[in-house]
Every structure is written in C-alpha cells, then in structure tokens.
mmCIF file of C-alpha atoms in Angstrom:
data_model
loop_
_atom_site.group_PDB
_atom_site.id
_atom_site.type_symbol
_atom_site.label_atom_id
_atom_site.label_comp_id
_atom_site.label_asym_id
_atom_site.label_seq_id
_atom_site.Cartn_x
_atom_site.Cartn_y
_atom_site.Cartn_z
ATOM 1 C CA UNK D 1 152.304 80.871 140.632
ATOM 2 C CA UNK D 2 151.490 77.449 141.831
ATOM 3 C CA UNK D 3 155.037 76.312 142.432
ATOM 4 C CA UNK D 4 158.884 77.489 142.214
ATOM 5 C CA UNK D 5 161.938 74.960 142.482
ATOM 6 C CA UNK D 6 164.421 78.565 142.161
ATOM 7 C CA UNK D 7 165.955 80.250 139.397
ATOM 8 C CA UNK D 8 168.362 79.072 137.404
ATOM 9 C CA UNK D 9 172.135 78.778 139.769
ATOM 10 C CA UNK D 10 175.804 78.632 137.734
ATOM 11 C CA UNK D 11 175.846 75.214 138.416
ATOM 12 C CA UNK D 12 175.068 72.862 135.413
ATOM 13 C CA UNK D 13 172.554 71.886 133.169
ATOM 14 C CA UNK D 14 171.085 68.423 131.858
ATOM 15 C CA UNK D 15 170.385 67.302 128.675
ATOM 16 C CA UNK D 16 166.579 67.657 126.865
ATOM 17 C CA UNK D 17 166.962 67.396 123.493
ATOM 18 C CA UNK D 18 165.438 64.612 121.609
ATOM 19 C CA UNK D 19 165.463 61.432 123.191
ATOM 20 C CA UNK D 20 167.207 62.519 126.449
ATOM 21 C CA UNK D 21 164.415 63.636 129.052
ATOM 22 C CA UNK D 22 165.454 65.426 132.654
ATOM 23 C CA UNK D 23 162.901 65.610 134.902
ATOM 24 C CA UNK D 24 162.234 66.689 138.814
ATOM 25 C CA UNK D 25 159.698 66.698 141.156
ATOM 26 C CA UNK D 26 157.778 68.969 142.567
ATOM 27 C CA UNK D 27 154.998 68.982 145.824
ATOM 28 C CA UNK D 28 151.586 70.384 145.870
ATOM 29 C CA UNK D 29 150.346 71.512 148.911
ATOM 30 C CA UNK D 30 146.652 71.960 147.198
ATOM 31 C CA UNK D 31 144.757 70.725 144.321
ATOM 32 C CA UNK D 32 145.869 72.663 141.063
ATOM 33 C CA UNK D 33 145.119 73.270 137.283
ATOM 34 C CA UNK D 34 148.725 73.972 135.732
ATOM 35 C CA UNK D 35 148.658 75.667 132.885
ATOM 36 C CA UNK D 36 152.438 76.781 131.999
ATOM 37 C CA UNK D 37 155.349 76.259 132.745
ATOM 38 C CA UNK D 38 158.919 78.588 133.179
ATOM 39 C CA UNK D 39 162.116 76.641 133.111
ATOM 40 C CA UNK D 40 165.427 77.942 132.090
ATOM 41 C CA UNK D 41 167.842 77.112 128.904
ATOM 42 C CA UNK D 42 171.368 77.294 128.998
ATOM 43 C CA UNK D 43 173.321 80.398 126.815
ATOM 44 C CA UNK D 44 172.094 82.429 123.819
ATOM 45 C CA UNK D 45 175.169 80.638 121.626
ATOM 46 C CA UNK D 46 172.831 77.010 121.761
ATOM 47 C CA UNK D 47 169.255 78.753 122.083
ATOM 48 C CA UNK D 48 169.663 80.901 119.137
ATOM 49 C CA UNK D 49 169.546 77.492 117.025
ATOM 50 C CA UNK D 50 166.801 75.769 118.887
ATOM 51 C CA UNK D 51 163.194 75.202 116.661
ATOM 52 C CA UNK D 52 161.501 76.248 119.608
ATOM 53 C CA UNK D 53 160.284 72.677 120.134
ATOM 54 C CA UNK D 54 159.964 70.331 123.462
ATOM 55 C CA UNK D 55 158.020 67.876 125.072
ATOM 56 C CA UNK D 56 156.457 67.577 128.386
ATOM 57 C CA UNK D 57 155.889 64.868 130.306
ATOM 58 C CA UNK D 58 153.471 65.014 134.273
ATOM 59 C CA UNK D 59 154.226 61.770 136.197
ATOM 60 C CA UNK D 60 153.393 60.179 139.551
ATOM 61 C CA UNK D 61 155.640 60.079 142.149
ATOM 62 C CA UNK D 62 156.475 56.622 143.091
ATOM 63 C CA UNK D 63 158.275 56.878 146.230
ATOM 64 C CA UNK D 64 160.829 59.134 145.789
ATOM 65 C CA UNK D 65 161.332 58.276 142.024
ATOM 66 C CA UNK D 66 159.372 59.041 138.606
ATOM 67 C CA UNK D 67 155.920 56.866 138.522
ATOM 68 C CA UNK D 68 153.258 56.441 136.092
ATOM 69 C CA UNK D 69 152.690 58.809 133.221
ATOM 70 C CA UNK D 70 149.949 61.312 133.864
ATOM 71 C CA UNK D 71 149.850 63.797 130.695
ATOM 72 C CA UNK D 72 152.215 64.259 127.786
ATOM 73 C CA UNK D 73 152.064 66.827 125.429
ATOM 74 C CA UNK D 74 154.426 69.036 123.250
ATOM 75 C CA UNK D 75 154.779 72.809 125.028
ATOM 76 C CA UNK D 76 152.301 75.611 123.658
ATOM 77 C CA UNK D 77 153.155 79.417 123.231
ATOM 78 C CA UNK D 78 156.816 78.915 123.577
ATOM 79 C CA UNK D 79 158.489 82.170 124.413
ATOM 80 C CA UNK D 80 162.093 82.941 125.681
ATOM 81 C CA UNK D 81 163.801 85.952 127.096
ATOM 82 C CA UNK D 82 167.753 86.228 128.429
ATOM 83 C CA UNK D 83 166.926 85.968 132.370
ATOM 84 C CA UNK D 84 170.105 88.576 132.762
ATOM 85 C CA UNK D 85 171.543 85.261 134.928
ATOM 86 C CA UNK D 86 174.989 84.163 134.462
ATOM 87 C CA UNK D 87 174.864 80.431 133.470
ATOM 88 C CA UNK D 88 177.774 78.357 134.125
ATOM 89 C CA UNK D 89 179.384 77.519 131.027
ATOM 90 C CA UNK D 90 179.394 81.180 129.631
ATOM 91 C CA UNK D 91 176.611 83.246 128.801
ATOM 92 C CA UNK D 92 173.094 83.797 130.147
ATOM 93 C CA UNK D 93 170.569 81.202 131.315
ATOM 94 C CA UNK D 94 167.596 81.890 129.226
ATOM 95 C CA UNK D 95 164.137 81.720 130.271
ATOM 96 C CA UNK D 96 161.644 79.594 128.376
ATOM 97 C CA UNK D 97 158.108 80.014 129.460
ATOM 98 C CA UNK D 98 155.514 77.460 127.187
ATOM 99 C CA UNK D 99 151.664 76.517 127.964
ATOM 100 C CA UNK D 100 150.489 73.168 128.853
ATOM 101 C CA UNK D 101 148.462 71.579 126.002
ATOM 102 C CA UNK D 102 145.167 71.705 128.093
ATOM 103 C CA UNK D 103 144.529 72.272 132.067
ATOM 104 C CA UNK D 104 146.759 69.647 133.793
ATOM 105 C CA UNK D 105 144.111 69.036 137.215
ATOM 106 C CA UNK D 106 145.908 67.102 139.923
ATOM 107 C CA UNK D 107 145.249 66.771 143.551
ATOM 108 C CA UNK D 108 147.668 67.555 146.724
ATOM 109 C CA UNK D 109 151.099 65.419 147.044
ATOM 110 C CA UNK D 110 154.155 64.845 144.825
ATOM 111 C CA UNK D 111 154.656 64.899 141.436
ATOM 112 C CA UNK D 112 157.675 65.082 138.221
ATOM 113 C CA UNK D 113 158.157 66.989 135.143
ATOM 114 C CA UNK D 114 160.222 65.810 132.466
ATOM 115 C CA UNK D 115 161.389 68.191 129.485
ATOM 116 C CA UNK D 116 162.922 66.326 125.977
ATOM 117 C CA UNK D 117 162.392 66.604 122.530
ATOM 118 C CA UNK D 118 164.164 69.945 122.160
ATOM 119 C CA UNK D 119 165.233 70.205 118.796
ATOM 120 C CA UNK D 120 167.881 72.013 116.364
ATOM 121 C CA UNK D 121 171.055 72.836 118.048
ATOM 122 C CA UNK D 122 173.986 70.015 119.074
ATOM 123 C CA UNK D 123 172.799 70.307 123.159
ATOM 124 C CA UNK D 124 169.797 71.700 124.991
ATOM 125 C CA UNK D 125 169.917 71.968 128.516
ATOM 126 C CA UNK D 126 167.846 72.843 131.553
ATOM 127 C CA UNK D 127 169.713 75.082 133.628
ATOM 128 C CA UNK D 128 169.731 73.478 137.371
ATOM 129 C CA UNK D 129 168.736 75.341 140.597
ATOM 130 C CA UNK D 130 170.482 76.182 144.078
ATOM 131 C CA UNK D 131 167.240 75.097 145.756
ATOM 132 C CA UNK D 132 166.823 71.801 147.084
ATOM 133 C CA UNK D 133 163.718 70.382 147.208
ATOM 134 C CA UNK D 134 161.951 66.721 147.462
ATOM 135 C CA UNK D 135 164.425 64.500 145.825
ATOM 136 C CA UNK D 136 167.342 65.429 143.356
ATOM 137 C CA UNK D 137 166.097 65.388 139.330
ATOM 138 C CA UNK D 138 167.110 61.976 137.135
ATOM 139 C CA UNK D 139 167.954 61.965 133.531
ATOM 140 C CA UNK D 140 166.070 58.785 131.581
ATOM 141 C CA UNK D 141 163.604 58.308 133.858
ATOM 142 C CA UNK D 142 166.932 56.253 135.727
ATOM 143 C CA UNK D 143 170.092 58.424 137.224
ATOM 144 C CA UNK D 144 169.691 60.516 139.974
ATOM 145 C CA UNK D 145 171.575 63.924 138.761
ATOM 146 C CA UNK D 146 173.280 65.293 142.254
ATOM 147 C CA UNK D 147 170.831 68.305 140.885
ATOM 148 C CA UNK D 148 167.538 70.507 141.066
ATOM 149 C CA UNK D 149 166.611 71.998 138.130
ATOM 150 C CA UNK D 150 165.540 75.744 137.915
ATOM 151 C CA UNK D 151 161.775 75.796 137.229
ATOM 152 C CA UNK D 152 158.333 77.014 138.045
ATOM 153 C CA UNK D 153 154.698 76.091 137.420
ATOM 154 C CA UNK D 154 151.957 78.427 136.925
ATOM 155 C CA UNK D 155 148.152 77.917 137.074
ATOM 156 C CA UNK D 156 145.057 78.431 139.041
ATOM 157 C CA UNK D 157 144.244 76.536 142.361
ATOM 158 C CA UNK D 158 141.586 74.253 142.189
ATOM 159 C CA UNK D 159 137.954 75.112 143.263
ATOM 160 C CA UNK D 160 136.978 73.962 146.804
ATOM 161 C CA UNK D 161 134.949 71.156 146.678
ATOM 162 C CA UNK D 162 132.315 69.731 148.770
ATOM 163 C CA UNK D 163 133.465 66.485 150.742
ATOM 164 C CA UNK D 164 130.845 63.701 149.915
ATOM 165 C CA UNK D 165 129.386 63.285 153.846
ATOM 166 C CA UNK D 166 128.888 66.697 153.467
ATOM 167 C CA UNK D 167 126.621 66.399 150.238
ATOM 168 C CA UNK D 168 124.669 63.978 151.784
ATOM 169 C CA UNK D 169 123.783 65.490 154.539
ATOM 170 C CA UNK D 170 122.769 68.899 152.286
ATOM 171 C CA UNK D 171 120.599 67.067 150.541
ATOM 172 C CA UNK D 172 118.910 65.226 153.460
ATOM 173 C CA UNK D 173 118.214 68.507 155.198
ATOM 174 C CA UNK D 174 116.918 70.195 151.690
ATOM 175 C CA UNK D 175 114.776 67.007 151.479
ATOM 176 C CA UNK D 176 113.389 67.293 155.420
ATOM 177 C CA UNK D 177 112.947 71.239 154.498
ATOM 178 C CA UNK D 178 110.521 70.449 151.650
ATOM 179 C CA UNK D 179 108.576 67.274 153.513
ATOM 180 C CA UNK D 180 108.071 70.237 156.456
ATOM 181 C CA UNK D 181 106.729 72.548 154.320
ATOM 182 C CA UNK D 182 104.727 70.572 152.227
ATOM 183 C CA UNK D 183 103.099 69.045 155.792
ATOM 184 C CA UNK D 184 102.170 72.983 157.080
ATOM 185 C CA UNK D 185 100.738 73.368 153.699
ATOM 186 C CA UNK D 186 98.897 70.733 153.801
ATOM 187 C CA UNK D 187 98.127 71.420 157.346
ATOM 188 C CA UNK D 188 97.079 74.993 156.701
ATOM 189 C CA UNK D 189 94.367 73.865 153.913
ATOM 190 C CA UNK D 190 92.356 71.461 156.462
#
C-alpha cells in the first residue's frame, strides 16, 4: 500500500460517469511505481448495471489545485466486491479495485487522481471519505466538492538511487584504484 485517503464514510458521492471526472489529491512521502488502484462505488442497485468501464487520469499538483496531465489510461483488471459499508443513500459502498495501464513512476510531493468514463447505469459515483487530507477533491477539473473521496493506491516504492555527486565521486575513486594498481604493477616488473 503506497497510500490511503480512508474508506468509504455515509457521506456522499460524486459523479464519474462519462464526461464528469472527480478527482483528489494525494501526497507521496517517497518515490513510487503505482500500479492499482481501490476506490469505492456507491450501492449494488447502480453497480449491478455498470460495463465495468472507467478512466484514469495522474495529474500535477499545481498549488493546491489539479495541474498538468501526467498519465491517462482506461483501468485494467477491474474487480468489485460489496465492502459490507453502509453508503449513504441506501445500500453498500462497493469496492472497485482496477490496475494501472503500465507502472505509473513519480517522485516525492503532491499529486491528483481523477476517475470518469464509467459507463452503463444513469449515475456512477465515488463514494467520499471521513478523512481529510491535502485539499478537498473538485469535480471538472473546477469546483472544489466540500469532500475527500474514499480511495487507496497500491504499488511498490521506488528503488534507492544514487545521488549524482555521489556517482562521481565512485567513479573517481574506482578510477584512482586502477591508476594505483596499474603503477605497483608496473613498479613490481622493474
């Protein structure tokens, strides 16, 4: 698990279907590869109808608000199960999980995730949260909601990677390590 906004509360719930995204952000506190994603989808009456389809959408924060687009895709794997969580407009929330359509690598800081596109029955909504985290989700990319949305993001932390000074300075002691034994060598043969 690389990050949890909550499960899903008996709040409310915000439109994804078609052209209507949600989205909310979410903080990093390490590079990441996501790979899937668990969000939840309001009562067995609307989900029973749905085609199974959505799209995702990664974007930059840009202070506080959705920024540039970093990946799109449409969700992978799509499975859903009832969570056993009263939702608030009767009914269970159900939980979707899906897979990213490849690795999504980002570094440390703030990002969104938008969900739209869901298809087949007359609404499709993501099930909002009791947490509060980083700033409240928007609907079009435009209105703040007053809401979190229930959701978590799974993956595998990225590998540690060598700061650049750092390379430099391997390779300049490799280098001194094979001009010193090249020197004793050549030493040793006089």
């Amino acid at each position: 698990l690389i990050y949890d906004n909550g499960g899903p509360s008996i709040d409310n719930g915000s439109s994804i279907k078609l052209s209507s995204e949600t989205a909310d952000d979410f903080n990093l506190t390490s590079a990441a590869n996501l790979q899937s994603m668990r969000f939840y989808f309001h009562s067995i009456s609307w989900i029973s109808g749905w085609k199974k389809q959505l799209t995702y959408n990664i974007y930059q924060d840009n202070d506080g608000s959705i920024g540039a687009l970093i990946e799109s895709g449409l969700g992978q794997n799509i499975t859903m199960q009832d969570s056993g969580l009263a939702w608030c407009c009767t009914g269970n929330a159900w939980a979707v999980d899906f897979d990213f359509s490849s690795d999504i690598a980002l570094e440390s800081g703030r990002y969104w995730v938008g969900l739209t596109g869901a298809s087949g029955p007359s609404s499709a909504w993501w099930v909002t949260s009791n947490r509060q985290s980083g700033s409240l989700g928007k609907t079009d990319n435009l209105t703040f909601t007053g809401h979190d949305y229930a959701f978590t993001l799974s993956g595998e932390q990225a590998a540690f990677q060598v700061p650049e000074p750092l390379s430099f300075t391997m390779m300049f002691l490799g280098l001194m390590a094979i001009i010193t034994m090249r020197r004793k060598k050549a030493y040793n043969n006089l």
